[in-house]
XYZ file of C-alpha atoms in Angstrom:
525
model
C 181.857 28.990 92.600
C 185.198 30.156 91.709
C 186.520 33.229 92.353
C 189.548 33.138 89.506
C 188.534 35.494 87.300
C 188.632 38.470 89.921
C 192.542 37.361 90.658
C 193.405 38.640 87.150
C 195.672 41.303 85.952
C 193.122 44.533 85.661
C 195.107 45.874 82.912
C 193.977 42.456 80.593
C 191.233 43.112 78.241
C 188.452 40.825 78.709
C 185.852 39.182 75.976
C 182.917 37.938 77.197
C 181.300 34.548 74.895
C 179.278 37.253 72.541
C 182.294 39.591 72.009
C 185.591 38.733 69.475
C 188.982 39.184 70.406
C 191.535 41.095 69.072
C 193.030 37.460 67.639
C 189.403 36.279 66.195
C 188.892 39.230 63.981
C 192.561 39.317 62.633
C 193.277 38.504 59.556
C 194.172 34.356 59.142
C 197.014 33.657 57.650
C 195.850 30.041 56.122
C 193.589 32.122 54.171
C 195.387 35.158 53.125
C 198.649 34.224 53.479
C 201.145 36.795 51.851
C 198.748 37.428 48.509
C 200.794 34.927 46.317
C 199.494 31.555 44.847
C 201.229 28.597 45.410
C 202.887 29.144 41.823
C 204.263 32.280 43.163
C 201.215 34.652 40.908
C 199.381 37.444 42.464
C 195.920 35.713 43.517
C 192.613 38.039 45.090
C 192.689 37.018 48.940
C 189.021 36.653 48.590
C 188.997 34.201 45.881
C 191.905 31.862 48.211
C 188.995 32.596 51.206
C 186.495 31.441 48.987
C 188.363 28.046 48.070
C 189.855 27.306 51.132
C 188.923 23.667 51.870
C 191.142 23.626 55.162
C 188.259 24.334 56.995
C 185.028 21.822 56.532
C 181.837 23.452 55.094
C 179.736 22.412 57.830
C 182.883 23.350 60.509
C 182.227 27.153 59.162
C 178.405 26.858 59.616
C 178.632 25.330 63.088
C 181.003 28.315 64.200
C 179.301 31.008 62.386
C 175.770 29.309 64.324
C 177.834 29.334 67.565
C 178.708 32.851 67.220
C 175.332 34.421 66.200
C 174.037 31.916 69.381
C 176.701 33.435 71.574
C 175.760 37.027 70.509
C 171.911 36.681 71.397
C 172.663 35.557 74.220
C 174.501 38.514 75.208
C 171.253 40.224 74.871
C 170.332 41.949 78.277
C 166.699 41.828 79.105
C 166.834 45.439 78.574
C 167.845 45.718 75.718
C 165.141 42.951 74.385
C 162.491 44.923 75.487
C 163.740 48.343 73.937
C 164.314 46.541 70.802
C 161.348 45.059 70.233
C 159.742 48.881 71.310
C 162.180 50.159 68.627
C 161.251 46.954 65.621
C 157.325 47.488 66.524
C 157.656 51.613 66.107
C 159.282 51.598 62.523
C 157.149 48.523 60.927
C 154.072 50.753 62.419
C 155.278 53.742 60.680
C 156.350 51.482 57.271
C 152.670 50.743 57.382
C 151.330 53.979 57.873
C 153.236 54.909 54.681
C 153.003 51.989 52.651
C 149.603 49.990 53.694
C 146.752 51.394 51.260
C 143.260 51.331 53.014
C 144.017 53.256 55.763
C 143.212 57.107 55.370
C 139.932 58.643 54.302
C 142.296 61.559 52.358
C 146.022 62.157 51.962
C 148.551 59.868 54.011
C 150.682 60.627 56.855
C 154.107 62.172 56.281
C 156.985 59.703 57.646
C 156.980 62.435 60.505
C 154.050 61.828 62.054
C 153.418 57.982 60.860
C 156.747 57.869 63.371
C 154.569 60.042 65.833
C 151.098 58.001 65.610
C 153.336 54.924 65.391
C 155.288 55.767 68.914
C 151.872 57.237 70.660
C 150.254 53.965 69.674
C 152.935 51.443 70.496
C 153.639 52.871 73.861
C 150.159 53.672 74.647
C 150.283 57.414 75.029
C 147.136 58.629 73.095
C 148.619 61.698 71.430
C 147.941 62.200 68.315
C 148.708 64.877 65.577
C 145.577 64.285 63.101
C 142.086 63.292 64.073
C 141.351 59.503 64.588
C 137.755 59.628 63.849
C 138.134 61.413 60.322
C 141.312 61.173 58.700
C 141.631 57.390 59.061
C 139.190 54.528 57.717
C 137.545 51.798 59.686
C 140.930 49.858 58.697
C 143.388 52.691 59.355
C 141.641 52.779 62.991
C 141.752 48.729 63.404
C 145.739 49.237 62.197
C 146.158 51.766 65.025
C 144.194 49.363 67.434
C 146.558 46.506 66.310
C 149.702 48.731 67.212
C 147.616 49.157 70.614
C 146.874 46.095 71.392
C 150.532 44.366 70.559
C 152.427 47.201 72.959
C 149.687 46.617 75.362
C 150.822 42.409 75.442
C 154.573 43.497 75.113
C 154.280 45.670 78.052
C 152.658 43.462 80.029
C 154.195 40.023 78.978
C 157.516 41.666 79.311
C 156.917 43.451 82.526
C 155.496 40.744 84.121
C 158.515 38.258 83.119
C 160.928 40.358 84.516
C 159.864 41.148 87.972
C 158.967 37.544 87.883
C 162.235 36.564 86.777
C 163.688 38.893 89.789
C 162.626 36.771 92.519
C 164.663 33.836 90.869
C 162.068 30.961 91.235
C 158.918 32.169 90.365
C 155.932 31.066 88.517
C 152.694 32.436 87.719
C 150.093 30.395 88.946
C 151.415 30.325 91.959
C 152.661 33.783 93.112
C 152.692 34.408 95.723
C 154.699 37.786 96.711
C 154.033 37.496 100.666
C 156.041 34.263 101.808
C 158.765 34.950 99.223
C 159.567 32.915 95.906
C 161.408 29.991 97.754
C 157.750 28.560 99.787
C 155.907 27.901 96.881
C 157.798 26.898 93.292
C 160.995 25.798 92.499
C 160.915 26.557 88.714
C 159.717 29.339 86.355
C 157.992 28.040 83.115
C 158.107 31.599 81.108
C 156.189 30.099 78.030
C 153.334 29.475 80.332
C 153.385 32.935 81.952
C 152.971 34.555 78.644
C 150.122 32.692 77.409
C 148.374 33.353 81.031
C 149.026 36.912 80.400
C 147.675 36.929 77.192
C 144.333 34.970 78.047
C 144.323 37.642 81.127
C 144.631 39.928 78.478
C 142.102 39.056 75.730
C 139.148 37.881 78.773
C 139.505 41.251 80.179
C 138.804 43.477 76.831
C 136.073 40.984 75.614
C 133.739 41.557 78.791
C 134.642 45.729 78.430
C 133.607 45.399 75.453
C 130.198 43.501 75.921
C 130.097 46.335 78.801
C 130.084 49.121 76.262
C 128.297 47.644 73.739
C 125.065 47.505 76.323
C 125.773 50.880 77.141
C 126.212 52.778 73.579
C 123.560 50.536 71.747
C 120.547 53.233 73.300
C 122.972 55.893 71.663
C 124.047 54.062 68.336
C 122.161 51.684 67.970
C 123.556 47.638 67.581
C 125.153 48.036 64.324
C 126.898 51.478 65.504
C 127.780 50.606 69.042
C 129.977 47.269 67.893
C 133.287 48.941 66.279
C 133.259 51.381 69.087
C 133.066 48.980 71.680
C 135.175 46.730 70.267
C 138.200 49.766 69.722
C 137.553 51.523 73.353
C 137.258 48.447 75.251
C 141.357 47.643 74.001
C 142.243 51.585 74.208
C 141.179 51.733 77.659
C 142.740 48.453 79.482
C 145.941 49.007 77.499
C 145.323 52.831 78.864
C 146.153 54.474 75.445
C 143.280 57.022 75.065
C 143.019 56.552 71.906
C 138.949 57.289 70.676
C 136.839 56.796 67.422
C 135.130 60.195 68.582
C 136.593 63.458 67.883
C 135.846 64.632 70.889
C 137.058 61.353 72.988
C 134.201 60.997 75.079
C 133.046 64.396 76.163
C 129.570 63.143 73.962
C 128.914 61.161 76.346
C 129.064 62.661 79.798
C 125.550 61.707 80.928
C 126.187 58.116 80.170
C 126.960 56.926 83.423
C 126.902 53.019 82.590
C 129.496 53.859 79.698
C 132.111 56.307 81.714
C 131.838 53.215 84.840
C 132.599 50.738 82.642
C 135.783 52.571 80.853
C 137.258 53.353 84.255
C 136.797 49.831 85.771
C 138.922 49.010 82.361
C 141.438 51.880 83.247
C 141.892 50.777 86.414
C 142.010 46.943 85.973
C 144.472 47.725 83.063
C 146.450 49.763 85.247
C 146.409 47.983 88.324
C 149.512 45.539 86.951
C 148.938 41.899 86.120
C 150.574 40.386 89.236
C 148.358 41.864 91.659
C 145.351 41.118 89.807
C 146.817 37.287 89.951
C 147.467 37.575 93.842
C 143.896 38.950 94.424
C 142.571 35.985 91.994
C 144.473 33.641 94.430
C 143.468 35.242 97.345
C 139.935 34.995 96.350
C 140.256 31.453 96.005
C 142.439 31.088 99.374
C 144.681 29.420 97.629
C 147.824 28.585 99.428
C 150.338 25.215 98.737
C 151.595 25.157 102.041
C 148.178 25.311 104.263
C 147.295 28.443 106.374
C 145.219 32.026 105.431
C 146.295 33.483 101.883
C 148.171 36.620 102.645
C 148.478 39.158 99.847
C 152.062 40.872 99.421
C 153.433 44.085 100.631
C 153.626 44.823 96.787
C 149.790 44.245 95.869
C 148.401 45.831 99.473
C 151.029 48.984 98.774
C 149.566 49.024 94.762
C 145.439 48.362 96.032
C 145.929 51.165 98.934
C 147.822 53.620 97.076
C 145.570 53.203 93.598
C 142.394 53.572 96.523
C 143.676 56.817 97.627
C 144.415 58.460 94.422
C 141.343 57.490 92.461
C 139.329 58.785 96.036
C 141.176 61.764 96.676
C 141.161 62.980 92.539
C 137.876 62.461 92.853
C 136.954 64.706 95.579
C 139.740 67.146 94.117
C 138.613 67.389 90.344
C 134.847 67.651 91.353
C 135.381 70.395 93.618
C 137.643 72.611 91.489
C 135.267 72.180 88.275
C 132.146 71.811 90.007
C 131.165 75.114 88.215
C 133.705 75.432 85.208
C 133.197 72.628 82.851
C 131.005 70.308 85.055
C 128.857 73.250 85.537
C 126.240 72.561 82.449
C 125.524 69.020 83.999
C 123.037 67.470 86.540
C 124.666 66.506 89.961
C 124.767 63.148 89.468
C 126.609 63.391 86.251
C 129.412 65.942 87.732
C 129.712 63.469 90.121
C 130.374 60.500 87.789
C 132.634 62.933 85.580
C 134.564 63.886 88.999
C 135.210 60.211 89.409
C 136.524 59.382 85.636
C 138.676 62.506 85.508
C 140.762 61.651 88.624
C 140.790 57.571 86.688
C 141.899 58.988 83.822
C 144.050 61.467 84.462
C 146.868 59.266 86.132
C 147.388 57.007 82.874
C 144.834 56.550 79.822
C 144.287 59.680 77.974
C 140.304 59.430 77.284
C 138.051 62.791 78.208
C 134.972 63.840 79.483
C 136.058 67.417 79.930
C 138.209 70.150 77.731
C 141.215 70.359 79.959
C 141.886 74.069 77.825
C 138.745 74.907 79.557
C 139.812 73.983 83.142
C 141.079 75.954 85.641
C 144.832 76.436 86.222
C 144.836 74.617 89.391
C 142.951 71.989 87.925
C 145.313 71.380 85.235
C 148.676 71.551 87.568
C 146.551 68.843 89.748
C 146.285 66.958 86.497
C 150.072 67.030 85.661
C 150.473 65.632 89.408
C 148.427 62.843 89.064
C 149.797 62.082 85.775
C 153.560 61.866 86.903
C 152.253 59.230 89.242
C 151.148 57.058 86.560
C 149.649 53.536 87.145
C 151.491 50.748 88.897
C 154.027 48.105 87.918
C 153.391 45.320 85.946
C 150.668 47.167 84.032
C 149.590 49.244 80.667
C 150.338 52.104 82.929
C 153.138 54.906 82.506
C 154.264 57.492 85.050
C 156.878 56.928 88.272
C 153.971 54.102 89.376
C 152.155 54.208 92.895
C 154.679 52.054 94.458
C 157.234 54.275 93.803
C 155.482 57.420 94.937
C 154.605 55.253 98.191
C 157.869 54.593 98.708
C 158.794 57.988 98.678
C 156.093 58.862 100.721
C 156.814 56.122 103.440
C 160.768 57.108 103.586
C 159.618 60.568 104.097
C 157.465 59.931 107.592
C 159.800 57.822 108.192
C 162.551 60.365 108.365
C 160.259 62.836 109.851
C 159.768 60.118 112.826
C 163.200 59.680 113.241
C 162.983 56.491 112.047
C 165.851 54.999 109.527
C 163.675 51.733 108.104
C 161.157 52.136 106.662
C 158.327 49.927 107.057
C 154.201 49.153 106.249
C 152.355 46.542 107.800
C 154.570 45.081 110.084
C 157.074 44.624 106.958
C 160.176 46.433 106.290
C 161.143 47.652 102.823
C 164.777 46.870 101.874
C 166.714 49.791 101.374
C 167.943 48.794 98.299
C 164.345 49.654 96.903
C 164.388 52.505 98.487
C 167.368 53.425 96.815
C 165.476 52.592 93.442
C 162.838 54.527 94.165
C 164.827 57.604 95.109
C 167.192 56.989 91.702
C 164.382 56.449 89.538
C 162.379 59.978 91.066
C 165.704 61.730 90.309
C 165.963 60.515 86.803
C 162.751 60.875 85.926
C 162.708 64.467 87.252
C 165.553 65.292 85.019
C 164.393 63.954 81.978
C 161.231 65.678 82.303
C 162.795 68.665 83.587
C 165.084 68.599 80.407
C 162.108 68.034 78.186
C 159.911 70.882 79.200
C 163.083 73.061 78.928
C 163.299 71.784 75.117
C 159.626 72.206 74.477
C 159.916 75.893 75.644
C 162.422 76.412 73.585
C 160.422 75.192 70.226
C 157.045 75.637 70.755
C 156.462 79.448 73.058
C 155.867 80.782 69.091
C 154.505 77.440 67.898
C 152.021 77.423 70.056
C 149.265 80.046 69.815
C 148.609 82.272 72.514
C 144.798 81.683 72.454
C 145.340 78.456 74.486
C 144.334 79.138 77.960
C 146.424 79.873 81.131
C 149.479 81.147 78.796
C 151.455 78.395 76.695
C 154.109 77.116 79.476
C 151.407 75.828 81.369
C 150.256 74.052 77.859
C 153.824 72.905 76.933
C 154.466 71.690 80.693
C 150.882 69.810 80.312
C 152.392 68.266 76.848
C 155.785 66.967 77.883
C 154.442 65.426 81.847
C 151.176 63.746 79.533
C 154.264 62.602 76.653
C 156.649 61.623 79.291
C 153.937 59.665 81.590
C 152.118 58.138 78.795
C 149.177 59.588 79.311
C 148.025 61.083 76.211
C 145.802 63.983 77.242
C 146.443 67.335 75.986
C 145.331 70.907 76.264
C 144.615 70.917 72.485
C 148.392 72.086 71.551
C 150.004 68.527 70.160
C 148.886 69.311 66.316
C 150.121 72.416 66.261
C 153.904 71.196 67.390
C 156.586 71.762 65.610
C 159.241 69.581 63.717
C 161.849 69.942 66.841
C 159.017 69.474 68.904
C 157.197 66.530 67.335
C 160.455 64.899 67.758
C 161.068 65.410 71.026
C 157.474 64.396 72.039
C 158.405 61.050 70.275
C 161.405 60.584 72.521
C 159.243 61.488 75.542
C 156.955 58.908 74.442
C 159.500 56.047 74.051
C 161.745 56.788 77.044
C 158.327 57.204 79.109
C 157.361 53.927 78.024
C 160.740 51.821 77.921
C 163.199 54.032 80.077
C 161.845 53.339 84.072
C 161.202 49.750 83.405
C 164.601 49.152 81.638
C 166.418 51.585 84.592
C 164.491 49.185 87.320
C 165.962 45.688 85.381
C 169.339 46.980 85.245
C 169.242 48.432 88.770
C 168.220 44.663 89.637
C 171.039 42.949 88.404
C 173.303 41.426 90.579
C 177.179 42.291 91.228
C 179.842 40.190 91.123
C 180.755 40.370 94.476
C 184.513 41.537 94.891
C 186.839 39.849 96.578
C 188.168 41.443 99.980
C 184.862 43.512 99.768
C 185.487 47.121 101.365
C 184.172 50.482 101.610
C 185.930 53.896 101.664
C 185.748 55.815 104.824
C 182.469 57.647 105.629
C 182.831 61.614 105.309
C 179.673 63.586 106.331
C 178.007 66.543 104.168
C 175.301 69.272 105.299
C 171.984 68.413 103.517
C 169.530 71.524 103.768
């Protein structure tokens, strides 16, 4: 590889093969010349342009092909995903306004189509008007469509590009543990995505045969089909979203029904890759010969996932034992203990009125939220491998220790350094948001909701910013400035870590005569 291009002159502009030059957007002088025919009249430049036969017809097309080529190209990953976020959003919202069908009264104002449109394409689960009764069967299958095509763009994308990080990877045959290089030497992408996809698509049909059996005592078979058909999608792609006004807090003694929607939670949550290591670990399937080892990655996701959903559990059951678990049997507080601390990290569905909780209860709740759900997944927040990280560079430090390491593995410090950068931005963002939301909604918001309206607002912007989609019963009553800014929560929530992570990836063209500046300590604490 040559290392040419670093010997030149700093001070030269450079144009990459999807940017013009100064030279290729000035003016040509075949074509323009000095605004005088050939019999000395004044001619219209654009009519010599248009008539200029210097040039072959097909010589234009092929260059102007080459150049809009050249330009997508020059997309960045990135900025393909955040685009397509960004295309998906407004054609929701043009349907909202424009599809007929879809409302049981008046339509949406372009405000919140924009809102229901963002909370539905980046799985959040807030929503400004009810879902049962303002839209039709149709209006709810058009939000379920906006669901289910973030859900596969999330995933798909996700999945491509951590795939795509390790250089030589394919799915089939990932294996995270002995590194890229031992097992394939290509990546077919097309294949990938339709794997996902099948994943995908297998997954909601047997939820949804899962909750059929268990609401068909309750509403019968012709009643329990739609529902199981909408909440089997909401919950894998972890959006929250519910045919029932009350999400499911009808349904609290139905212990078949909350199990299966937190399996889906969870499995959608979990992040496709890991689910495709345990499937190959299952199967012991290894190229090379030998025990099937599952990566630092998927143990670090399984273990941390484990302790959360365990340790909510015991948590959220304890503190609302006797608040709003207090009219049920044991058994059921139990079960409702158990979906509370599933839900609360990433899909937005209830079985409790979280205005009705105790403060503690709630600030637990915005904890588990900024968490999120893992990598690779449906999932929002800062993800459990992040927050592991953290946590291992912590007792690490505390130790004494400067590498940090998990089962007899250490974890390059350049993650670490993700981890730390993505913590910080996140924390600033949100920290930023919450200030905003104070700012526009202490008189929006009424001061019947419980535990004073910060705690309400603070609940909005983590559930917004994480994805999450539950609320303390404040989002309709947001204002304009506010509805906005939940909408950028919502996107940047969605698109913002994942896009950070990619870039952060990227490799650096590595400098010639590579130094450092000399090291100059500074007190910390």
């Amino acid at each position: 590889m040559s290392d040419a291009p670093l010997e030149e002159d700093a001070d030269t502009p450079h144009f990459s093969s999807g940017e013009a030059s100064p030279e290729d957007e000035s003016p040509s002088s075949s074509s323009k010349g000095d605004g005088k025919s050939v019999w000395g009249l004044d001619s219209a430049p654009a009519a010599t342009t248009s008539f200029d036969r210097s040039v072959p017809e097909s010589d234009r097309q092929r260059d102007w092909k080459k150049k809009i080529r050249d330009r997508w190209r020059a997309v960045t990953p990135p900025q393909l995903f955040v685009g397509s976020f960004l295309l998906l959003i407004f054609l929701g919202a043009a349907g909202f306004m424009y599809l007929p069908g879809l409302y049981t009264g008046p339509g949406l104002s372009w405000l919140d189509a924009i809102f229901t449109a963002t909370s539905a394409v980046c799985v959040t689960g807030l929503i400004v008007v009810d879902t049962a009764t303002y839209f039709t069967t149709w209006g709810q299958a058009y939000i379920l469509l906006l669901i289910q095509l973030g859900g596969l763009g999330i995933i798909s994308f996700t999945s491509i590009i951590i795939v795509a990080l390790g250089q030589r990877l394919s799915l089939r045959h990932e294996t995270l543990a002995t590194g890229p290089s031992s097992i394939v030497r290509s990546i077919d992408y097309r294949d990938l995505t339709r794997a996902v996809f099948r994943f995908t698509f297998g997954i909601e049909a047997i939820g949804a045969l899962g909750l059929y059996a268990a609401w068909v005592p309750e509403l019968g078979w012709g009643g329990a089909l739609w529902p199981s058909i909408f909440h089997s999608i909401s919950a894998f792609c972890n959006a929250g979203f519910s045919t029932f006004t009350t999400s499911l807090m009808g349904f609290q003694l139905n212990v078949p029904l909350i199990l299966v929607v937190s399996l889906l939670i969870v499995v959608g949550g979990i992040g496709f890759l890991t689910l495709e290591e345990l499937y190959l670990w299952k199967r012991g399937k290894r190229p090379e010969g030998g025990r099937f080892r599952l990566s630092i990655h998927s143990q670090i996701v399984l273990g941390t996932s484990l302790v959360l959903i365990v340790g909510g559990w015991i948590l959220f059951t304890f503190f609302e034992w006797n608040n709003t678990l207090a009219n049920m049997p044991s058994w059921a507080r139990v079960t409702n203990g158990l979906f509370a601390s599933v839900t609360t990290r990433t899909a937005g569905f209830n079985t409790i009125d979280y205005s009705d909780a105790r403060a503690h209860t709630n600030f637990l709740t915005i904890i588990f939220m900024a968490i999120g759900g893992s990598p690779g997944s449906t999932a929002g927040g800062l993800k459990t491998t992040t927050f592991a990280v953290l946590f291992l560079v912590a007792w690490a430090r505390l130790r004494g220790h400067m590498t940090v390491s998990v089962s007899n593995r250490s974890i390059p410090s350049e993650t670490v350094q993700k981890a730390v950068g993505m913590f910080v931005i996140g924390l600033a963002v949100l920290a930023l948001s919450i200030f905003m939301l104070t700012i526009f909604e202490m008189k929006g918001v009424g001061e019947d909701v419980s535990h004073g309206t910060f705690l309400a607002v603070m609940f909005e912007a983590v559930s917004a910013f994480n994805t999450v989609g539950l609320s303390m019963g404040v989002t309709d009553a947001l204002t304009t400035p506010g509805r906005w800014t939940t909408i950028v929560l919502m996107f940047i929530g969605r698109v913002g870590p994942l896009t950070l992570a990619a870039a952060m990836a990227r490799p650096r063209k590595t400098i010639v005569g590579n130094f450092r500046y000399a090291h100059e300590d500074v007190a910390i604490g």
